Tab-separated table of C-alpha atoms in Angstrom:
chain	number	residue	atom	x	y	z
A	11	UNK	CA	153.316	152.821	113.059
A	12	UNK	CA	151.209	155.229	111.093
A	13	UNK	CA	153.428	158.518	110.074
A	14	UNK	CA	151.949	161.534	109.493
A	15	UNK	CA	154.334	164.888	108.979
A	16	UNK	CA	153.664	168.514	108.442
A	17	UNK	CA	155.893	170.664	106.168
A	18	UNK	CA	156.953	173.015	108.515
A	19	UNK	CA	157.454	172.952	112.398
A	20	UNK	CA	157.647	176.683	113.002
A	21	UNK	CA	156.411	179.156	110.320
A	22	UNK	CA	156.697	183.422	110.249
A	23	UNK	CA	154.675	185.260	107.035
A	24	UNK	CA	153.281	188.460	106.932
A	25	UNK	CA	149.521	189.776	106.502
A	26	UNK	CA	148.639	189.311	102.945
A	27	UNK	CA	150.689	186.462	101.544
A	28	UNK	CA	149.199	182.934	100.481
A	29	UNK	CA	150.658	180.513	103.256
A	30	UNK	CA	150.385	176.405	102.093
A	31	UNK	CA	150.519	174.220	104.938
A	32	UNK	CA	151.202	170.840	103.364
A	33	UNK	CA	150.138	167.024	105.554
A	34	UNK	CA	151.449	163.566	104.731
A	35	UNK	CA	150.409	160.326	105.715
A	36	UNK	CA	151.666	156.929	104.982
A	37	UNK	CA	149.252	154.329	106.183
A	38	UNK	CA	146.715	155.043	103.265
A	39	UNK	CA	144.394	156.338	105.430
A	40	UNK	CA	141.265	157.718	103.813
A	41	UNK	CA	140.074	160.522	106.488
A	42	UNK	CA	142.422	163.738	106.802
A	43	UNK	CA	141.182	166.745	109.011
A	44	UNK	CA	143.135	170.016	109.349
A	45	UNK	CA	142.721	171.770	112.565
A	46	UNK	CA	143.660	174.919	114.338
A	47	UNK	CA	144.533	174.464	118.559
A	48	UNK	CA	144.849	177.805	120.411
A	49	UNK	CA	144.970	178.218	124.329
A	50	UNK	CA	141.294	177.733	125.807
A	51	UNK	CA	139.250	177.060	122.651
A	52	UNK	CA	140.855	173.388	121.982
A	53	UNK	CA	141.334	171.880	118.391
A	54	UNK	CA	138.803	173.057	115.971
A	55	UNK	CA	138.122	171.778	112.693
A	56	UNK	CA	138.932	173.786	110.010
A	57	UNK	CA	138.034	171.349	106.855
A	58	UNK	CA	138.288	167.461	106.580
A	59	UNK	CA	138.276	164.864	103.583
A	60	UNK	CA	136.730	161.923	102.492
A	61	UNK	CA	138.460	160.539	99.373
A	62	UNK	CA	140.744	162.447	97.281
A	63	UNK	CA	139.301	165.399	95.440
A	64	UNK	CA	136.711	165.618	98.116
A	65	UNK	CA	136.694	168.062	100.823
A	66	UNK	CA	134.083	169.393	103.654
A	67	UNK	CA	133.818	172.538	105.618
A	68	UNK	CA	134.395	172.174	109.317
A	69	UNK	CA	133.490	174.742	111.480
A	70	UNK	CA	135.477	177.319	110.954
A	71	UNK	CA	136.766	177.254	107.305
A	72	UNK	CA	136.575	180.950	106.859
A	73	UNK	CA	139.759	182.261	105.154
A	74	UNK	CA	140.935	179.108	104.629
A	75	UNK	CA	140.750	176.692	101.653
A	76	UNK	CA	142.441	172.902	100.983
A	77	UNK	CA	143.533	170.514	98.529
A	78	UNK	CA	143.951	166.741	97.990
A	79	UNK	CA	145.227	165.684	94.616
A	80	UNK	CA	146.494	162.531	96.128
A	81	UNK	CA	145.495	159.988	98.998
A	82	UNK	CA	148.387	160.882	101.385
A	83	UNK	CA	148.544	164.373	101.195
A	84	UNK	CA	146.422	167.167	102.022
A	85	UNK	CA	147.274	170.574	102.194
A	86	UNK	CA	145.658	173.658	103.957
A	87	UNK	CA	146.097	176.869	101.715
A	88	UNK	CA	145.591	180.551	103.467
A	89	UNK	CA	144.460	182.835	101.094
A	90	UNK	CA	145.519	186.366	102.598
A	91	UNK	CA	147.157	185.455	105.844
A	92	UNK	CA	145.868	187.487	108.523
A	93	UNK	CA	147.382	188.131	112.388
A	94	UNK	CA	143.848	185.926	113.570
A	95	UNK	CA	145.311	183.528	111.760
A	96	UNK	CA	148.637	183.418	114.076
A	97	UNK	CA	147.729	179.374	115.704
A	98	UNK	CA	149.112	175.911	116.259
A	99	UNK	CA	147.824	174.137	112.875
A	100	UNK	CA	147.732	169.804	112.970
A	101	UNK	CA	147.267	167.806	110.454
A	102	UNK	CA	145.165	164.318	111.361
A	103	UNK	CA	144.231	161.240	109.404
A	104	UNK	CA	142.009	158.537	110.334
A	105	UNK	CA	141.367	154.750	108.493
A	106	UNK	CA	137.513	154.733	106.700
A	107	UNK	CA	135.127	152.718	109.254
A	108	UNK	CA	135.558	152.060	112.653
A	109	UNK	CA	135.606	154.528	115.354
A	110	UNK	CA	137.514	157.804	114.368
A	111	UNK	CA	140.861	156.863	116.033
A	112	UNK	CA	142.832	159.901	114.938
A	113	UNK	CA	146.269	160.027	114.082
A	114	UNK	CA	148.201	163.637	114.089
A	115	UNK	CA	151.086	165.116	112.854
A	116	UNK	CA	153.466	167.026	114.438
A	117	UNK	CA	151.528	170.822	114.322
A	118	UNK	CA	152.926	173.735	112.584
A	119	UNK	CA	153.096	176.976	114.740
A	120	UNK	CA	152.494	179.978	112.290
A	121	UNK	CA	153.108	182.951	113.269
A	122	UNK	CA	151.566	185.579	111.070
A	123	UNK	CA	153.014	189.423	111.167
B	12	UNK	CA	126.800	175.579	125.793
B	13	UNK	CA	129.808	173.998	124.615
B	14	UNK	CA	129.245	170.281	122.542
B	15	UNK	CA	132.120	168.728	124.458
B	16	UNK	CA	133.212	170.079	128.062
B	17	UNK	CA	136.023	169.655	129.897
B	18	UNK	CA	137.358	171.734	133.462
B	19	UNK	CA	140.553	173.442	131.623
B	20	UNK	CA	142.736	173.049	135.171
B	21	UNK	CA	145.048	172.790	135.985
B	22	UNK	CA	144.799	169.695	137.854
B	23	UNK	CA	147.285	169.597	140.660
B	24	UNK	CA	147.911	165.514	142.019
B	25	UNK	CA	151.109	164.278	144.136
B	26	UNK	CA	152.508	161.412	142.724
B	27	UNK	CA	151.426	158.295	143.249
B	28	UNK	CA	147.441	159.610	143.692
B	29	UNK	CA	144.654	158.827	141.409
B	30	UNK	CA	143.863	161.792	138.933
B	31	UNK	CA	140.446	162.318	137.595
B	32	UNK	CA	139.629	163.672	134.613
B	33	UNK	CA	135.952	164.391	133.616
B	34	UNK	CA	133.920	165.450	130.097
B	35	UNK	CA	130.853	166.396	129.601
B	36	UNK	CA	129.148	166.077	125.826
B	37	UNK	CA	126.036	167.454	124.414
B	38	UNK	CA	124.703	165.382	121.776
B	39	UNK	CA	123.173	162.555	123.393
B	40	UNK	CA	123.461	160.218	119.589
B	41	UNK	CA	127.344	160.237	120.205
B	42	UNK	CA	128.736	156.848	119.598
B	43	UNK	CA	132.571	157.007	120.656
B	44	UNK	CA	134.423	158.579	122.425
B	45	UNK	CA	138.191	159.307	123.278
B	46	UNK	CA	140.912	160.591	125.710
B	47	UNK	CA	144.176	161.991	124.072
B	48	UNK	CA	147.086	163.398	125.386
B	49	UNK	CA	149.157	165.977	124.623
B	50	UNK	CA	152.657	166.624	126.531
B	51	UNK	CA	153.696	170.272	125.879
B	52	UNK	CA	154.309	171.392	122.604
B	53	UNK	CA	153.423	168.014	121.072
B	54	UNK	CA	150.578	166.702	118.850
B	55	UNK	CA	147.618	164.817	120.789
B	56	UNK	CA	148.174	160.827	121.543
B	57	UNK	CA	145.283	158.194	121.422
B	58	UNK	CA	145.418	156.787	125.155
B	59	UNK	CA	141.656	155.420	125.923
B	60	UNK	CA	138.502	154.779	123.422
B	61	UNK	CA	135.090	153.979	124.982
B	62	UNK	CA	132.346	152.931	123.014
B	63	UNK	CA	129.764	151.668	125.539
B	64	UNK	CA	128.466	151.992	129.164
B	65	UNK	CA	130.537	150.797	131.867
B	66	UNK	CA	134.350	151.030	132.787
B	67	UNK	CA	137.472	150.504	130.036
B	68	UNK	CA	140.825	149.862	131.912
B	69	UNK	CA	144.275	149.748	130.239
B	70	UNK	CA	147.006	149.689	132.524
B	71	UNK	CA	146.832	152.494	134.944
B	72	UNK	CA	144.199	153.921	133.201
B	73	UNK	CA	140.546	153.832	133.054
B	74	UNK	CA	137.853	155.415	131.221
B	75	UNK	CA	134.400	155.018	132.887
B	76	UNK	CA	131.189	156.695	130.231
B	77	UNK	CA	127.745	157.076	131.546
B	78	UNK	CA	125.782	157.840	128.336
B	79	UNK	CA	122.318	158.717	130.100
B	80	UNK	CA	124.352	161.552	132.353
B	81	UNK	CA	126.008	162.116	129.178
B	82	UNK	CA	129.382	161.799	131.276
B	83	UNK	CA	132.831	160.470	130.589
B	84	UNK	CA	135.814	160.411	132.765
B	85	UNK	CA	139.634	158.892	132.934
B	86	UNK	CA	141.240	157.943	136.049
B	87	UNK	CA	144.991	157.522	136.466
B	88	UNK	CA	146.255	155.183	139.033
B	89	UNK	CA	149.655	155.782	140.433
B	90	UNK	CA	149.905	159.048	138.909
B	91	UNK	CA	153.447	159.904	137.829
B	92	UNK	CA	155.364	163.253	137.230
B	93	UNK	CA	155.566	162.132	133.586
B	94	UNK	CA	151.542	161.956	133.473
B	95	UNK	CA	151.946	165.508	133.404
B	96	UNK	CA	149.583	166.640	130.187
B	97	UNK	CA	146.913	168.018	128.459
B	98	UNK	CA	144.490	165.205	128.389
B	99	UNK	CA	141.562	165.667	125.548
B	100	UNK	CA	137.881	164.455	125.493
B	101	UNK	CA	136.561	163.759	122.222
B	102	UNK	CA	133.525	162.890	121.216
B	103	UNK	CA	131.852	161.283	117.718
B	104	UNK	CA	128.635	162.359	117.335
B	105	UNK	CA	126.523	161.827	114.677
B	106	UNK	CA	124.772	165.998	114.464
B	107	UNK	CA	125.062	166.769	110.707
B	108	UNK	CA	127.031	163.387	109.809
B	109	UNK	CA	129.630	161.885	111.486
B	110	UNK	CA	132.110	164.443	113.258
B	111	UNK	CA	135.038	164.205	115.984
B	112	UNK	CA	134.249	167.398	118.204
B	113	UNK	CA	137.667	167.844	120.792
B	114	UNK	CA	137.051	169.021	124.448
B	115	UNK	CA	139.285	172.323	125.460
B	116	UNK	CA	141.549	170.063	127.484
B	117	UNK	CA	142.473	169.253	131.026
B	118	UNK	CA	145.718	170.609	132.196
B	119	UNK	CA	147.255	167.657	134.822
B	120	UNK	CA	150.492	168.475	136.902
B	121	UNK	CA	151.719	165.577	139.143
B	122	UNK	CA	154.049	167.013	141.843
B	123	UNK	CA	157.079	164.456	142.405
């Protein structure tokens, strides 16, 4: 069974700090997406990668930035946390090829004050 | 106009009725296309993956895509209270490379 876990289930910070949102995956999957889910606009993509080192905008990466040092991790970094920034965040990774099946973590609900 | 859209719900079924779910998509080069679900408070599951014309059926499900109405729809047989989900559309299309673009979701409650 592919396994993919977030660092944190439920996180509070306040405006202004750096927040790291870290992702795990242990079916060396090459694909990992980061996305924000709020009520009535869906799952958006906030940035995905390729390969490690590699990373792509999605369509809202604005205020956000990422890493991936590794293969199995990738982790979402907020800059400046901001109350707009208060969402569900999941964590997804998908096998290179075939059709996209993606594979998600359990979310992280950050709450920013 | 939204790339991938879905009726938000809620969809109310008894139990034991077929539930419909439809999604509409924009980008008529999209290749593949999925239905997740999502039980409250969870992460989305991989239930159904289309990839041509025609009907898919697993179980009590069955995904149905019309490409040239640019349609795509799940139906649950025998609907049951635990059924009750967020069930999302996705779509790959192929608009600036390769990208998964996720419906709003469907909001199904099946009344026991």
């Amino acid at each position: 069974d592919v396994k993919v876990t977030q660092s944190s289930r439920y996180l509070v910070k306040r405006t202004g700090e750096k927040v790291f949102l870290e992702c795990v995956q242990d079916m060396d999957h090459e694909n990992m997406f980061w996305y924000r889910q709020d009520p009535g606009l869906g799952l958006r993509l906030i940035y995905f990668s390729y390969d490690v080192k590699m990373k792509e905008k999605g369509d809202i990466p604005e205020g956000y930035s990422v890493s991936r040092e590794k293969k199995e991790r990738f982790s979402l970094i907020l800059e400046s946390a901001s109350t707009n920034q208060t969402s569900m965040y999941l964590c997804a990774s998908s096998p290179r090829g075939g059709p996209d099946t993606q594979y998600f973590g359990p979310g992280t609900r950050l709450t920013v004050l | 106009q939204k790339e991938v859209e879905q009726n938000s719900g809620p969809l109310s079924v008894p139990e034991g009725a077929i539930a419909s779910l439809n999604c509409t998509y924009s980008d008529r080069g999209s290749q593949s296309f999925f239905w997740y679900r999502q039980y409250s408070g969870k992460s989305p599951e991989l239930i159904m993956s289309i990839y041509s014309n025609g009907d898919k059926e697993d179980g009590r499900f069955t995904a149905q895509l019309n490409k040239a109405s640019q349609y795509v729809s799940l139906l649950i047989r025998d609907s049951q209270p635990s059924d009750s989900a967020t069930y999302l559309c996705a779509v790959l299309t192929n608009t600036g490379g390769f990208k998964t673009i996720f419906g709003a979701g469907t909001r199904l409650f099946v009344k026991a």
